[in-house]
């Protein structure tokens, strides 16, 4: 099967050649056809630049970008079979919803009846059948997001790019839209490439994801692989909440003298636990209480289930952990 998107040693540098800003630096990447793929990372990590490289809004300084096997490195955006949904939705405020969705088809020269028929199909797909005559200003944030999605899908792209499209929504609506987007992608079967800085969003929605840092991919894999088996300290720290243990502590716990990660939910209070120290913080989280121990120069946290006894701040305590929970990392 031909990959939907491929990067072959792609770089995008800005500024003078003698001192370039390396927004993307030698990225190799393969995104499978029909995948829901997430690009995750902090601001300035290179994820959004990669999305713009796929769309054609940026041109690589070096390397090759292929979409379904075709080299598009120098192809302008309108000649690529991709569409983008932006965080701010970029809807035309003076047009009604139907005209917003049909706009791309009008630019392509499709007749009025055909393009409106197609626009209505897309509005039905995103559950906005009755909203075609409204203006964007009359819609909620979630509804505007659906209109932007319908407008992108109406052109039948083979790859849909989503640039933090849920970032402006409140938590409850964002979670609901995550479920809707995932279900829609499965129904349509087209490739979704989703950029986000929200680790929970990426883990819950993506089939696979790449974690970016300083213009490079720190790790790529399934959500389960990224969460349970981080390759580096950066990935362990950025994806989820993890205890990053220094080599000396890993060795004391029976592992090699390397950095390791322990997820708080895999740990529990135990009088005879191998990790002992002084309780320095308690944080109630609803589903449990995060208990932090000061162990030498490191802070180590465990998630104690709601209802279980919790030690007092300043008291001595100890943690044990589930078998196999200690994950030794390859590097920093």
Coordinates of C-alpha atoms in Angstrom, one line a residue:
X1 CA 0.0 0.0 0.0
X2 CA 1.3 3.5 -1.0
X3 CA 1.9 5.8 2.0
X4 CA -0.4 8.8 2.2
X5 CA 2.4 11.1 3.2
X6 CA 6.2 10.6 3.2
X7 CA 9.0 13.0 4.4
X8 CA 12.5 12.0 3.2
X9 CA 15.1 14.0 5.2
X10 CA 13.0 17.1 5.1
X11 CA 14.3 20.4 6.5
X12 CA 12.8 23.9 6.6
X13 CA 15.2 26.6 7.7
X14 CA 14.5 30.3 8.1
X15 CA 16.9 33.3 8.2
X16 CA 20.5 33.6 7.0
X17 CA 22.4 30.6 5.7
X18 CA 25.2 31.3 8.1
X19 CA 22.9 31.1 11.2
X20 CA 19.6 29.5 10.2
X21 CA 16.6 28.9 12.4
X22 CA 15.9 25.2 12.0
X23 CA 12.2 24.9 12.3
X24 CA 12.3 21.4 10.8
X25 CA 15.6 19.6 10.7
X26 CA 16.1 16.3 8.7
X27 CA 12.7 14.8 9.4
X28 CA 11.9 11.3 8.0
X29 CA 8.2 10.3 8.4
X30 CA 5.7 7.9 6.8
X31 CA 2.0 8.3 7.4
X32 CA -0.1 5.3 6.3
X33 CA -3.2 5.7 4.1
X34 CA -6.4 5.9 6.1
X35 CA -4.5 6.6 9.4
X36 CA -5.5 9.2 12.1
X37 CA -2.0 10.5 12.7
X38 CA -1.1 13.1 15.3
X39 CA 1.9 15.5 15.4
X40 CA 2.4 16.3 19.1
X41 CA 4.9 18.7 20.7
X42 CA 5.4 22.0 22.5
X43 CA 5.3 25.4 20.7
X44 CA 8.2 25.8 18.3
X45 CA 8.9 22.1 18.1
X46 CA 8.3 21.9 14.3
X47 CA 4.9 20.2 14.2
X48 CA 2.9 23.0 12.6
X49 CA 5.7 23.7 10.1
X50 CA 5.5 20.1 9.0
X51 CA 1.7 20.5 8.5
X52 CA 2.4 23.6 6.4
X53 CA 4.9 21.6 4.4
X54 CA 2.3 19.0 3.6
X55 CA -0.2 21.6 2.6
X56 CA 2.2 23.5 0.4
X57 CA 2.1 26.7 2.5
X58 CA 5.8 26.2 3.2
X59 CA 8.5 24.8 0.8
X60 CA 11.3 22.6 2.1
X61 CA 14.8 23.9 2.2
X62 CA 15.9 20.4 1.5
X63 CA 14.5 16.9 1.3
X64 CA 11.5 15.5 -0.5
X65 CA 7.8 15.3 0.4
X66 CA 5.6 12.7 -1.3
X67 CA 1.8 12.4 -1.2
X68 CA 0.6 9.0 -2.4
X69 CA 3.9 8.5 -4.0
X70 CA 4.0 11.8 -6.0
X71 CA 6.8 14.3 -5.2
X72 CA 5.0 17.5 -4.2
X73 CA 8.0 19.3 -2.7
X74 CA 7.6 22.2 -5.2
X75 CA 3.9 21.8 -6.0
X76 CA 1.6 24.8 -5.0
X77 CA -1.1 24.2 -2.5
X78 CA -4.1 24.3 -4.9
X79 CA -2.6 21.5 -6.9
X80 CA -2.3 19.1 -3.9
X81 CA -5.2 16.9 -3.0
X82 CA -5.2 18.0 0.6
X83 CA -7.3 20.5 2.6
X84 CA -6.7 22.2 6.0
X85 CA -9.0 22.9 9.0
X86 CA -7.5 25.8 11.0
X87 CA -7.8 26.6 14.7
X88 CA -9.6 29.9 14.0
X89 CA -11.9 28.1 11.4
X90 CA -11.3 31.0 8.8
X91 CA -15.0 31.2 7.8
X92 CA -16.3 34.1 5.7
X93 CA -18.5 36.1 8.2
X94 CA -20.6 37.7 5.4
X95 CA -21.5 34.3 3.8
X96 CA -24.1 31.9 5.2
X97 CA -23.0 28.4 6.3
X98 CA -24.0 26.8 3.0
X99 CA -22.0 29.3 0.9
X100 CA -19.0 28.9 3.2
X101 CA -19.1 25.1 2.6
X102 CA -19.7 25.4 -1.1
X103 CA -17.0 28.1 -1.7
X104 CA -14.2 25.8 -2.8
X105 CA -16.5 24.1 -5.3
X106 CA -17.5 27.5 -6.7
X107 CA -13.9 28.4 -7.2
X108 CA -13.5 25.1 -9.1
X109 CA -16.4 26.1 -11.4
X110 CA -19.0 23.6 -10.2
X111 CA -22.6 24.7 -11.1
X112 CA -24.8 26.2 -8.4
X113 CA -27.2 23.3 -8.0
X114 CA -24.5 20.7 -7.9
X115 CA -22.3 22.6 -5.4
X116 CA -25.2 23.4 -3.1
X117 CA -26.3 19.7 -3.2
X118 CA -22.8 18.6 -2.3
X119 CA -22.6 21.3 0.5
X120 CA -25.9 20.0 2.0
X121 CA -24.5 16.5 2.0
X122 CA -21.5 17.7 4.0
X123 CA -23.6 19.6 6.4
X124 CA -25.7 16.5 7.0
X125 CA -22.5 14.5 7.5
X126 CA -21.4 16.9 10.3
X127 CA -25.0 17.1 11.8
X128 CA -25.8 20.7 10.7
X129 CA -28.6 19.9 8.3
X130 CA -30.8 22.8 9.5
X131 CA -28.0 25.5 9.7
X132 CA -27.3 26.2 6.1
X133 CA -28.9 29.7 6.0
X134 CA -27.2 30.9 9.2
X135 CA -24.2 33.2 9.4
X136 CA -21.1 32.0 11.2
X137 CA -21.7 34.6 13.9
X138 CA -24.9 32.9 14.8
X139 CA -23.2 29.6 15.6
X140 CA -21.5 28.2 18.7
X141 CA -17.8 27.4 18.6
X142 CA -18.5 23.7 18.1
X143 CA -20.9 24.4 15.3
X144 CA -18.3 26.7 13.6
X145 CA -15.8 23.9 13.9
X146 CA -18.1 21.5 12.1
X147 CA -18.7 24.1 9.3
X148 CA -15.0 24.4 8.8
X149 CA -14.7 20.6 8.7
X150 CA -17.5 20.3 6.2
X151 CA -15.9 23.0 4.0
X152 CA -12.6 21.1 4.0
X153 CA -14.3 17.7 3.2
X154 CA -16.5 19.0 0.4
X155 CA -13.5 19.0 -2.0
X156 CA -13.0 15.3 -1.2
X157 CA -9.3 15.6 -0.2
X158 CA -7.3 12.4 0.1
X159 CA -5.5 13.9 3.2
X160 CA -7.2 16.2 5.7
X161 CA -4.9 18.4 7.8
X162 CA -6.1 19.7 11.1
X163 CA -4.2 22.5 12.8
X164 CA -5.2 22.5 16.5
X165 CA -8.9 22.8 15.4
X166 CA -10.2 22.1 18.9
X167 CA -8.0 24.6 20.7
X168 CA -10.6 27.3 21.1
X169 CA -13.3 25.1 22.5
X170 CA -14.0 24.6 26.2
X171 CA -13.1 21.2 27.8
X172 CA -16.4 19.5 27.6
X173 CA -17.1 20.5 24.0
X174 CA -13.5 19.6 23.1
X175 CA -13.9 16.1 24.4
X176 CA -17.2 15.7 22.6
X177 CA -15.6 16.9 19.3
X178 CA -12.7 14.5 19.8
X179 CA -15.1 11.6 19.7
X180 CA -17.0 13.0 16.7
X181 CA -13.8 13.6 14.7
X182 CA -12.5 10.1 15.4
X183 CA -15.9 8.6 14.4
X184 CA -16.0 10.7 11.2
X185 CA -12.5 9.7 10.2
X186 CA -13.3 6.0 10.6
X187 CA -16.5 6.5 8.6
X188 CA -14.8 8.3 5.7
X189 CA -11.6 6.3 5.7
X190 CA -9.4 9.2 4.6
X191 CA -6.1 10.2 6.1
X192 CA -6.3 12.7 8.9
X193 CA -3.1 14.5 10.0
X194 CA -3.8 16.3 13.3
X195 CA -1.5 18.8 15.0
X196 CA -1.8 19.5 18.7
X197 CA 0.1 20.4 21.8
X198 CA -2.4 18.6 23.9
X199 CA -1.0 15.2 24.9
X200 CA -4.4 13.8 26.0
X201 CA -6.0 14.8 22.7
X202 CA -3.3 13.0 20.7
X203 CA -3.3 9.9 22.9
X204 CA -7.1 9.5 22.8
X205 CA -7.6 10.2 19.0
X206 CA -4.6 9.0 17.1
X207 CA -3.8 5.6 15.6
X208 CA -0.1 6.6 15.7
X209 CA 1.7 9.8 16.5
X210 CA 5.0 11.6 16.3
X211 CA 6.4 13.6 19.2
X212 CA 8.4 16.6 18.0
X213 CA 11.1 18.5 19.8
X214 CA 13.5 21.2 18.4
X215 CA 12.5 20.5 14.8
X216 CA 13.0 16.8 15.0
X217 CA 10.9 13.7 15.8
X218 CA 11.8 12.5 19.3
X219 CA 9.7 9.3 19.0
X220 CA 7.0 7.9 16.7
X221 CA 4.7 5.0 17.5
X222 CA 1.2 4.1 18.7
X223 CA -0.3 6.0 21.7
X224 CA 0.4 2.9 23.8
X225 CA 4.0 2.7 22.8
X226 CA 4.6 6.4 23.3
X227 CA 3.0 6.4 26.8
X228 CA 4.3 3.2 28.2
X229 CA 7.7 3.1 26.5
X230 CA 9.1 6.6 26.1
X231 CA 12.5 6.6 24.4
X232 CA 13.9 9.8 26.1
X233 CA 13.4 11.9 29.1
X234 CA 11.8 14.6 27.0
X235 CA 9.1 12.2 25.7
X236 CA 8.5 10.8 29.2
X237 CA 8.1 14.3 30.7
X238 CA 6.0 15.7 27.8
X239 CA 3.6 12.8 27.2
X240 CA 1.5 12.2 30.3
X241 CA 2.7 12.6 33.9
X242 CA 5.7 10.5 34.6
X243 CA 8.4 10.1 37.2
X244 CA 11.8 10.4 35.5
X245 CA 14.3 8.6 37.6
X246 CA 18.0 9.4 37.5
X247 CA 20.5 6.6 36.7
X248 CA 21.6 6.1 40.3
X249 CA 18.0 5.6 41.4
X250 CA 17.3 3.2 38.5
X251 CA 20.3 1.2 39.5
X252 CA 19.2 1.1 43.2
X253 CA 15.9 -0.3 42.0
X254 CA 17.6 -3.2 40.2
X255 CA 17.9 -1.7 36.8
X256 CA 20.8 -0.5 34.7
X257 CA 22.4 2.8 35.5
X258 CA 20.2 4.7 33.0
X259 CA 17.4 7.2 33.1
X260 CA 14.0 5.4 33.6
X261 CA 10.3 6.4 33.8
X262 CA 7.6 5.3 36.3
X263 CA 4.1 6.4 35.7
X264 CA 2.3 7.5 39.0
X265 CA -0.7 5.2 38.3
X266 CA 1.6 2.2 38.4
X267 CA 2.8 3.1 41.9
X268 CA 1.2 2.6 45.3
X269 CA 1.9 3.3 49.0
X270 CA 3.8 0.4 50.8
X271 CA 5.5 0.4 54.1
X272 CA 8.2 -1.9 52.7
X273 CA 8.4 -0.2 49.3
X274 CA 11.9 0.4 47.7
X275 CA 11.3 4.1 47.1
X276 CA 11.2 5.9 50.5
X277 CA 11.2 9.6 51.4
X278 CA 9.3 12.4 52.9
X279 CA 5.9 13.5 51.7
X280 CA 6.2 17.1 50.3
X281 CA 2.9 17.6 48.5
X282 CA -0.7 16.2 48.2
X283 CA -3.0 17.1 45.3
X284 CA -6.5 15.9 45.1
X285 CA -7.5 15.0 41.5
X286 CA -11.0 13.6 42.0
X287 CA -10.2 10.1 40.9
X288 CA -7.4 10.0 43.4
X289 CA -4.7 12.0 45.3
X290 CA -1.3 12.6 43.9
X291 CA 1.2 12.0 46.7
X292 CA 4.8 13.4 46.2
X293 CA 7.8 12.1 48.0
X294 CA 11.1 13.8 48.2
X295 CA 13.7 11.0 47.6
X296 CA 17.2 12.3 47.7
X297 CA 17.3 15.1 45.1
X298 CA 14.3 13.8 43.2
X299 CA 10.6 14.2 43.5
X300 CA 8.6 11.0 42.9
X301 CA 4.8 10.9 42.7
X302 CA 2.2 8.1 43.0
X303 CA -1.6 8.3 42.4
X304 CA -3.5 7.0 45.5
X305 CA -7.1 6.0 44.7
X306 CA -9.9 8.0 46.3
X307 CA -10.9 6.4 49.5
X308 CA -7.5 4.9 50.3
X309 CA -5.5 6.3 53.3
X310 CA -3.3 9.3 52.4
X311 CA -0.2 10.2 54.5
X312 CA 0.3 13.7 55.9
X313 CA 2.7 16.2 54.5
X314 CA 6.1 16.0 56.3
X315 CA 5.6 12.3 57.2
X316 CA 7.9 9.5 56.1
X317 CA 6.4 7.1 53.5
X318 CA 7.4 4.7 50.8
X319 CA 6.2 3.6 47.3
X320 CA 6.2 0.3 45.5
X321 CA 5.4 -0.3 41.9
X322 CA 3.8 -2.8 39.7
X323 CA 6.0 -5.5 38.0
X324 CA 7.3 -4.3 34.7
X325 CA 6.4 -0.7 35.3
X326 CA 10.0 0.5 35.5
X327 CA 10.8 1.5 31.9
X328 CA 14.5 2.1 31.1
X329 CA 15.0 4.8 28.5
X330 CA 17.5 4.9 25.6
X331 CA 18.6 8.5 26.1
X332 CA 17.8 12.0 27.1

